[in-house]
PDB file of C-alpha atoms in Angstrom:
ATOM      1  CA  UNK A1180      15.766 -33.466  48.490  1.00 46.00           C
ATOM      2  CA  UNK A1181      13.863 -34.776  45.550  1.00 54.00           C
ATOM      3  CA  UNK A1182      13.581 -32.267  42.606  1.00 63.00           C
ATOM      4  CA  UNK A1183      15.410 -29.272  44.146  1.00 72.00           C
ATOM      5  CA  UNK A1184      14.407 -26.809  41.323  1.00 75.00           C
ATOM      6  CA  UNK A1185      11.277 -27.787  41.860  1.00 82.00           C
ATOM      7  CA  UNK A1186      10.958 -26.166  45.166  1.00 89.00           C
ATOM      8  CA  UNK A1187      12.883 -23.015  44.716  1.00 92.00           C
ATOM      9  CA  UNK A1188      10.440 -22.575  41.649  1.00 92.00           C
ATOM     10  CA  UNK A1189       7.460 -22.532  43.680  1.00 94.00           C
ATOM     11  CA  UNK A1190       9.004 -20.901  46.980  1.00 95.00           C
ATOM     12  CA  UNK A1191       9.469 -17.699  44.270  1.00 95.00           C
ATOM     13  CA  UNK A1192       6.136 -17.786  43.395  1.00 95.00           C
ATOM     14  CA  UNK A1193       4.692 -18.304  46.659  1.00 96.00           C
ATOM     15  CA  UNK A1194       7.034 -15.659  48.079  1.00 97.00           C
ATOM     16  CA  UNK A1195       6.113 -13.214  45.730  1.00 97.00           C
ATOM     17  CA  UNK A1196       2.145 -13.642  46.437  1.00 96.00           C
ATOM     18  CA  UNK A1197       2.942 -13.446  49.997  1.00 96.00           C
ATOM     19  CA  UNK A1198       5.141 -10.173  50.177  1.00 96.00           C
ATOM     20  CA  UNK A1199       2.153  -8.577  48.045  1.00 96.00           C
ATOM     21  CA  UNK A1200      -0.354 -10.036  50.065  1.00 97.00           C
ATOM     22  CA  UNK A1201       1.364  -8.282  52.931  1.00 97.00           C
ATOM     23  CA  UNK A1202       2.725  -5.015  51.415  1.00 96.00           C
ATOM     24  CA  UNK A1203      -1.265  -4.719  50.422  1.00 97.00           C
ATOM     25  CA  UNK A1204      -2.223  -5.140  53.780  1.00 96.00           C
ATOM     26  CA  UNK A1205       0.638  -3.270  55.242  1.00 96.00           C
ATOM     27  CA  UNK A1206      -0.679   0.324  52.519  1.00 96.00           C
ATOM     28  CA  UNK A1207      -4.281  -0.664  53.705  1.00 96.00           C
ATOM     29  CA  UNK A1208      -2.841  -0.016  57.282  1.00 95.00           C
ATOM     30  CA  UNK A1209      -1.264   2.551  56.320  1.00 94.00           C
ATOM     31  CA  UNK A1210      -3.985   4.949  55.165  1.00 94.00           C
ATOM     32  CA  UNK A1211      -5.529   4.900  59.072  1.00 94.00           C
ATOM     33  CA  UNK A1212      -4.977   7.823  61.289  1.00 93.00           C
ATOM     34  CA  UNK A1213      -3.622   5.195  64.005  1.00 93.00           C
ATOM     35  CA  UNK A1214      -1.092   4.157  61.882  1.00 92.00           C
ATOM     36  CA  UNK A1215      -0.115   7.490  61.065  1.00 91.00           C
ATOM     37  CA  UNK A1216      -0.168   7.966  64.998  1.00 88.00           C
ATOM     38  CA  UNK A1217       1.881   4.832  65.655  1.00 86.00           C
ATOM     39  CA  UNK A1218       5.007   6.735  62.706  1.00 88.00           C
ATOM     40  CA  UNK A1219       4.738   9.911  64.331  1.00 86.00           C
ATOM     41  CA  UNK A1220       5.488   7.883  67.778  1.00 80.00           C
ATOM     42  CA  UNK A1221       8.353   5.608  66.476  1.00 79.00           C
ATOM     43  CA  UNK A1222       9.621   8.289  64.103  1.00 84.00           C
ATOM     44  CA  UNK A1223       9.005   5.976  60.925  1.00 86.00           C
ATOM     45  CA  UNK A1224       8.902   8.354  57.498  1.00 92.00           C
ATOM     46  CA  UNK A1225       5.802   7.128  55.219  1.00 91.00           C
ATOM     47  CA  UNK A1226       7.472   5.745  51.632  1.00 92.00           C
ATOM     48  CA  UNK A1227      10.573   4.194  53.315  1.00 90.00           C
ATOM     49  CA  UNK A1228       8.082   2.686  55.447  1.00 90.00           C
ATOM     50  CA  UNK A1229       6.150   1.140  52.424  1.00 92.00           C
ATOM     51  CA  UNK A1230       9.701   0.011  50.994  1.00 94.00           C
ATOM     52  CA  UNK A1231      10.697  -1.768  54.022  1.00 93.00           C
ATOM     53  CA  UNK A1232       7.037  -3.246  54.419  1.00 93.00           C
ATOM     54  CA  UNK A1233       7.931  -4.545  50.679  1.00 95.00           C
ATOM     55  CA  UNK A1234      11.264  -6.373  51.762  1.00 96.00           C
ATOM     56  CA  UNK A1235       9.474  -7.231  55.220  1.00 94.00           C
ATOM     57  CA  UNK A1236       6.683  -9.046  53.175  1.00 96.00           C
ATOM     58  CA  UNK A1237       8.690 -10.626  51.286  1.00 97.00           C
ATOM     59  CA  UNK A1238      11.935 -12.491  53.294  1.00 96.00           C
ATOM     60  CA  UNK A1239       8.567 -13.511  55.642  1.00 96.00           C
ATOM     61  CA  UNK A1240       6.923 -14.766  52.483  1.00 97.00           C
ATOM     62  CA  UNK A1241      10.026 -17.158  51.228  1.00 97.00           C
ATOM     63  CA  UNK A1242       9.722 -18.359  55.370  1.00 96.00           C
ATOM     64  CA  UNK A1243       6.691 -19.418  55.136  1.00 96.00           C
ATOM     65  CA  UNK A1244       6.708 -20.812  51.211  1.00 96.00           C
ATOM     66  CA  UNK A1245      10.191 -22.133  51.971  1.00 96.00           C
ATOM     67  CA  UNK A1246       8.305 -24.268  54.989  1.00 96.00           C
ATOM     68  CA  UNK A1247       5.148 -24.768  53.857  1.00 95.00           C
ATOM     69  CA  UNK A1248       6.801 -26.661  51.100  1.00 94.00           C
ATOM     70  CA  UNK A1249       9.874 -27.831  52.724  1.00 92.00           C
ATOM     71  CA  UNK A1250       7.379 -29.600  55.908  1.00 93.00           C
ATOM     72  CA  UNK A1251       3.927 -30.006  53.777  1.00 91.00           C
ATOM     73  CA  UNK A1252       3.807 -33.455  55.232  1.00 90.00           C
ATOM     74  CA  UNK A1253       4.844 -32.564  58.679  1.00 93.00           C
ATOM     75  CA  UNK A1254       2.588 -29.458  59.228  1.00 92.00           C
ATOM     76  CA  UNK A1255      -0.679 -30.895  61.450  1.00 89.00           C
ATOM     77  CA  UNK A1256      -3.354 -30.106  59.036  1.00 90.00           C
ATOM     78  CA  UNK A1257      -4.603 -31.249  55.935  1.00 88.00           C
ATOM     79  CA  UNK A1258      -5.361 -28.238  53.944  1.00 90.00           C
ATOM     80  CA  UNK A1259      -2.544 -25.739  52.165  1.00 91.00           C
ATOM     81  CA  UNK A1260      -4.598 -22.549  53.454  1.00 90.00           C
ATOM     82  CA  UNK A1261      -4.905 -23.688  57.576  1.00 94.00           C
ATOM     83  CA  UNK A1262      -0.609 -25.095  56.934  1.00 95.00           C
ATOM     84  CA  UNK A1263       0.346 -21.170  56.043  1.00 95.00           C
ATOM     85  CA  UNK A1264      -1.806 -19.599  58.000  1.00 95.00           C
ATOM     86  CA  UNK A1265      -0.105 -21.533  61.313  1.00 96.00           C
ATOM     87  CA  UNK A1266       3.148 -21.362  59.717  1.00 96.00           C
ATOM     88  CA  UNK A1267       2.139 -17.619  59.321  1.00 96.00           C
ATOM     89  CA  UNK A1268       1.642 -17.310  63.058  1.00 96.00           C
ATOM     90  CA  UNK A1269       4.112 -18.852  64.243  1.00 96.00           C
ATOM     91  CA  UNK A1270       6.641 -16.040  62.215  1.00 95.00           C
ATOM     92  CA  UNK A1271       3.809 -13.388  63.891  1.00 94.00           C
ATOM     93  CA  UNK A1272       4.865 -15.036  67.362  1.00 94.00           C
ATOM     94  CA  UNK A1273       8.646 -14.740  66.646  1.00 93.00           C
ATOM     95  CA  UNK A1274       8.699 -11.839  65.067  1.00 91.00           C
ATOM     96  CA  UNK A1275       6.523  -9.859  67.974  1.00 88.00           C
ATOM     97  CA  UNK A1276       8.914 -11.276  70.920  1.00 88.00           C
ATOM     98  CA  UNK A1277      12.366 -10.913  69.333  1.00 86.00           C
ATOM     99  CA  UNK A1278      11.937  -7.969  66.800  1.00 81.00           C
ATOM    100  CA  UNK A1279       8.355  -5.939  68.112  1.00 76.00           C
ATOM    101  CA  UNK A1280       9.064  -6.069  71.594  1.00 75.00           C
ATOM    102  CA  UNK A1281      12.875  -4.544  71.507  1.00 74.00           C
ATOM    103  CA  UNK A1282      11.843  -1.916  69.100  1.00 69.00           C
ATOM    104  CA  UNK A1283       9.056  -0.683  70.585  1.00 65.00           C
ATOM    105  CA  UNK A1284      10.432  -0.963  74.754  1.00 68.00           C
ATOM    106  CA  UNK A1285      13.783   0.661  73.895  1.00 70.00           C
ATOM    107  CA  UNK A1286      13.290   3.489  71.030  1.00 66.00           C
ATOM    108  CA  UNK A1287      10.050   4.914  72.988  1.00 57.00           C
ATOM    109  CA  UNK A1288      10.188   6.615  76.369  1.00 63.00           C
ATOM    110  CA  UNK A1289       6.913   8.535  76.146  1.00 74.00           C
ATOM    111  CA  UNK A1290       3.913   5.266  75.062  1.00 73.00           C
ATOM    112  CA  UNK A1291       6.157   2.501  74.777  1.00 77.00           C
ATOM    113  CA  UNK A1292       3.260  -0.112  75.371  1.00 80.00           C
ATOM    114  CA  UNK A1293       0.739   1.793  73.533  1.00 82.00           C
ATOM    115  CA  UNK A1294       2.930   1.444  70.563  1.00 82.00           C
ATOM    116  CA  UNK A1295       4.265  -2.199  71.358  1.00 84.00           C
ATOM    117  CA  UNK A1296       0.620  -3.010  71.278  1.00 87.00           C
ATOM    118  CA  UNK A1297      -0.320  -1.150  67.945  1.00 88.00           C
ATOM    119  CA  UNK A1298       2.704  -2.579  65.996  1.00 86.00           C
ATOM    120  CA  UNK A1299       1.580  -6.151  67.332  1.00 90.00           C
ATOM    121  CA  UNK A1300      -1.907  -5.453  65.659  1.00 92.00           C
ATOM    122  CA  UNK A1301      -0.688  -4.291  62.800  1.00 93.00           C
ATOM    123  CA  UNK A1302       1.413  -7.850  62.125  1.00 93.00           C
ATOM    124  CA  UNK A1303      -1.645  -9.824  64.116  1.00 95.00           C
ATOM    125  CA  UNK A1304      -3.028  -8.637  60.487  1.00 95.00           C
ATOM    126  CA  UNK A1305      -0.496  -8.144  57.830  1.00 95.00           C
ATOM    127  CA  UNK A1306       1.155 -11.778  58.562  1.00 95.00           C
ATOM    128  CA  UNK A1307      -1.657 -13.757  58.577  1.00 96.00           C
ATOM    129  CA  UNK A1308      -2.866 -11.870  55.266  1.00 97.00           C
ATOM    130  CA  UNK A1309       0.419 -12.889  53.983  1.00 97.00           C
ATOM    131  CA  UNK A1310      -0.101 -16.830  55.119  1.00 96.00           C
ATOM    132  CA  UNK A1311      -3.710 -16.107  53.664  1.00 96.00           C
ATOM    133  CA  UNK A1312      -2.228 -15.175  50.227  1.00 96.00           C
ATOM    134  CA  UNK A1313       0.401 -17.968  50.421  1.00 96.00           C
ATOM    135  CA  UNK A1314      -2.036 -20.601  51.200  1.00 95.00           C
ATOM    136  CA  UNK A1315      -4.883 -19.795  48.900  1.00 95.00           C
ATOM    137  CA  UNK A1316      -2.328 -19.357  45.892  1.00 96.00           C
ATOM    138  CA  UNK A1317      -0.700 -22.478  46.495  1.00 94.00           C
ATOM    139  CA  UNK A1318      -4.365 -24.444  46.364  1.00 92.00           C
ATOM    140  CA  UNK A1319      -4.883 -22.537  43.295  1.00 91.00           C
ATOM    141  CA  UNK A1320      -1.456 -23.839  41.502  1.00 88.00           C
ATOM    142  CA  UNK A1321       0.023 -26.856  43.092  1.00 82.00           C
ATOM    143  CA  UNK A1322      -3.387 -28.855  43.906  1.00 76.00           C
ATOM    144  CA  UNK A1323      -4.658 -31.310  41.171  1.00 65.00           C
ATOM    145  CA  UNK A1324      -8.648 -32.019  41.600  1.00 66.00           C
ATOM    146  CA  UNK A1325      -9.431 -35.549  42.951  1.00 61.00           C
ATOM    147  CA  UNK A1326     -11.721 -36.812  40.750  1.00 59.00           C
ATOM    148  CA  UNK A1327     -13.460 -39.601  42.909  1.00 61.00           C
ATOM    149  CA  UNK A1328     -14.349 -37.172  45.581  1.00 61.00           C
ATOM    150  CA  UNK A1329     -14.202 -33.548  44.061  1.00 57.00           C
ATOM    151  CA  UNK A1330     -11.951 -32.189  46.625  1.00 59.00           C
ATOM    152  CA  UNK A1331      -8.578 -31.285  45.637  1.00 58.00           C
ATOM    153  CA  UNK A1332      -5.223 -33.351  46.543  1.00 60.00           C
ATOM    154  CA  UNK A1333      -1.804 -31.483  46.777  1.00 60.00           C
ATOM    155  CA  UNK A1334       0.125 -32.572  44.207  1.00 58.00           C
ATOM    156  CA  UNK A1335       3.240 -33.970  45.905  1.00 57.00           C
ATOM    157  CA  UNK A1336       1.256 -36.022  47.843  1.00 49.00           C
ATOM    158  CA  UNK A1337       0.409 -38.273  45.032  1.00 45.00           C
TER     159      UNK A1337
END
């Protein structure tokens, strides 16, 4: 791998604007009487909630920086934005069957799908807030203008 320090340099950056861009989406959430609903089902206490949301946000953040710059090239799409925001789904899609699923079918007896269903729209929108973030920060930093066309180029692929 070409300029290794590089890479971890802006997977921390991109990580950190991610797991804020989700923790702010996650307190957002947070505030709505269904949410409040959906803790009182799963027995989930508010401010260790918000902590965990902060450590959630971020090891999905370096995920999705980590392969959005790891795979830049290899991701179908031409823009940073659209590359997180499908990398961002596809950790929504793993993340509902392996870790949303369990949790919700075998800690509830009493509304299991009703709260399978609200903790899978609660990531539909936190994760994709978080690819969001990722995505529009890295066309902020890492994109140098292209003069002949004024569109932007990512910078590695010059």
């Amino acid at each position: 791998m070409k300029n290794s320090k590089g890479i971890w340099k802006k997977t921390f950056v991109l990580t950190l604007a991610g797991g804020l861009a989700f923790w702010l989406a996650n307190f957002a959430i947070s505030r709505t009487s269904i949410a409040a609903e959906y803790r009182a089902i799963m027995s989930i206490s508010y401010y260790p909630m918000l902590l965990q949301a902060l450590f959630g946000g971020l090891i999905i953040g370096f995920c999705v920086s980590y392969f959005l710059l790891r795979f830049y090239d290899k991701i179908p799409t031409k823009k940073p934005f659209s590359k997180s925001v499908i990398l961002s789904i596809i950790v929504l899609v793993i993340a509902t069957i392996l870790l949303q699923g369990p949790s919700s079918f075998l800690a509830v007896t009493n509304g299991a799908l009703r709260s399978f269903l609200l903790g899978a729209l609660f990531n539909a929108i936190r994760i994709p807030v978080l690819g969001i973030g990722i995505g529009w920060l890295y066309s902020r930093l890492y994109e140098e203008p292209d003069l002949s066309t004024g569109a932007s180029m990512p910078a590695q692929a010059k």
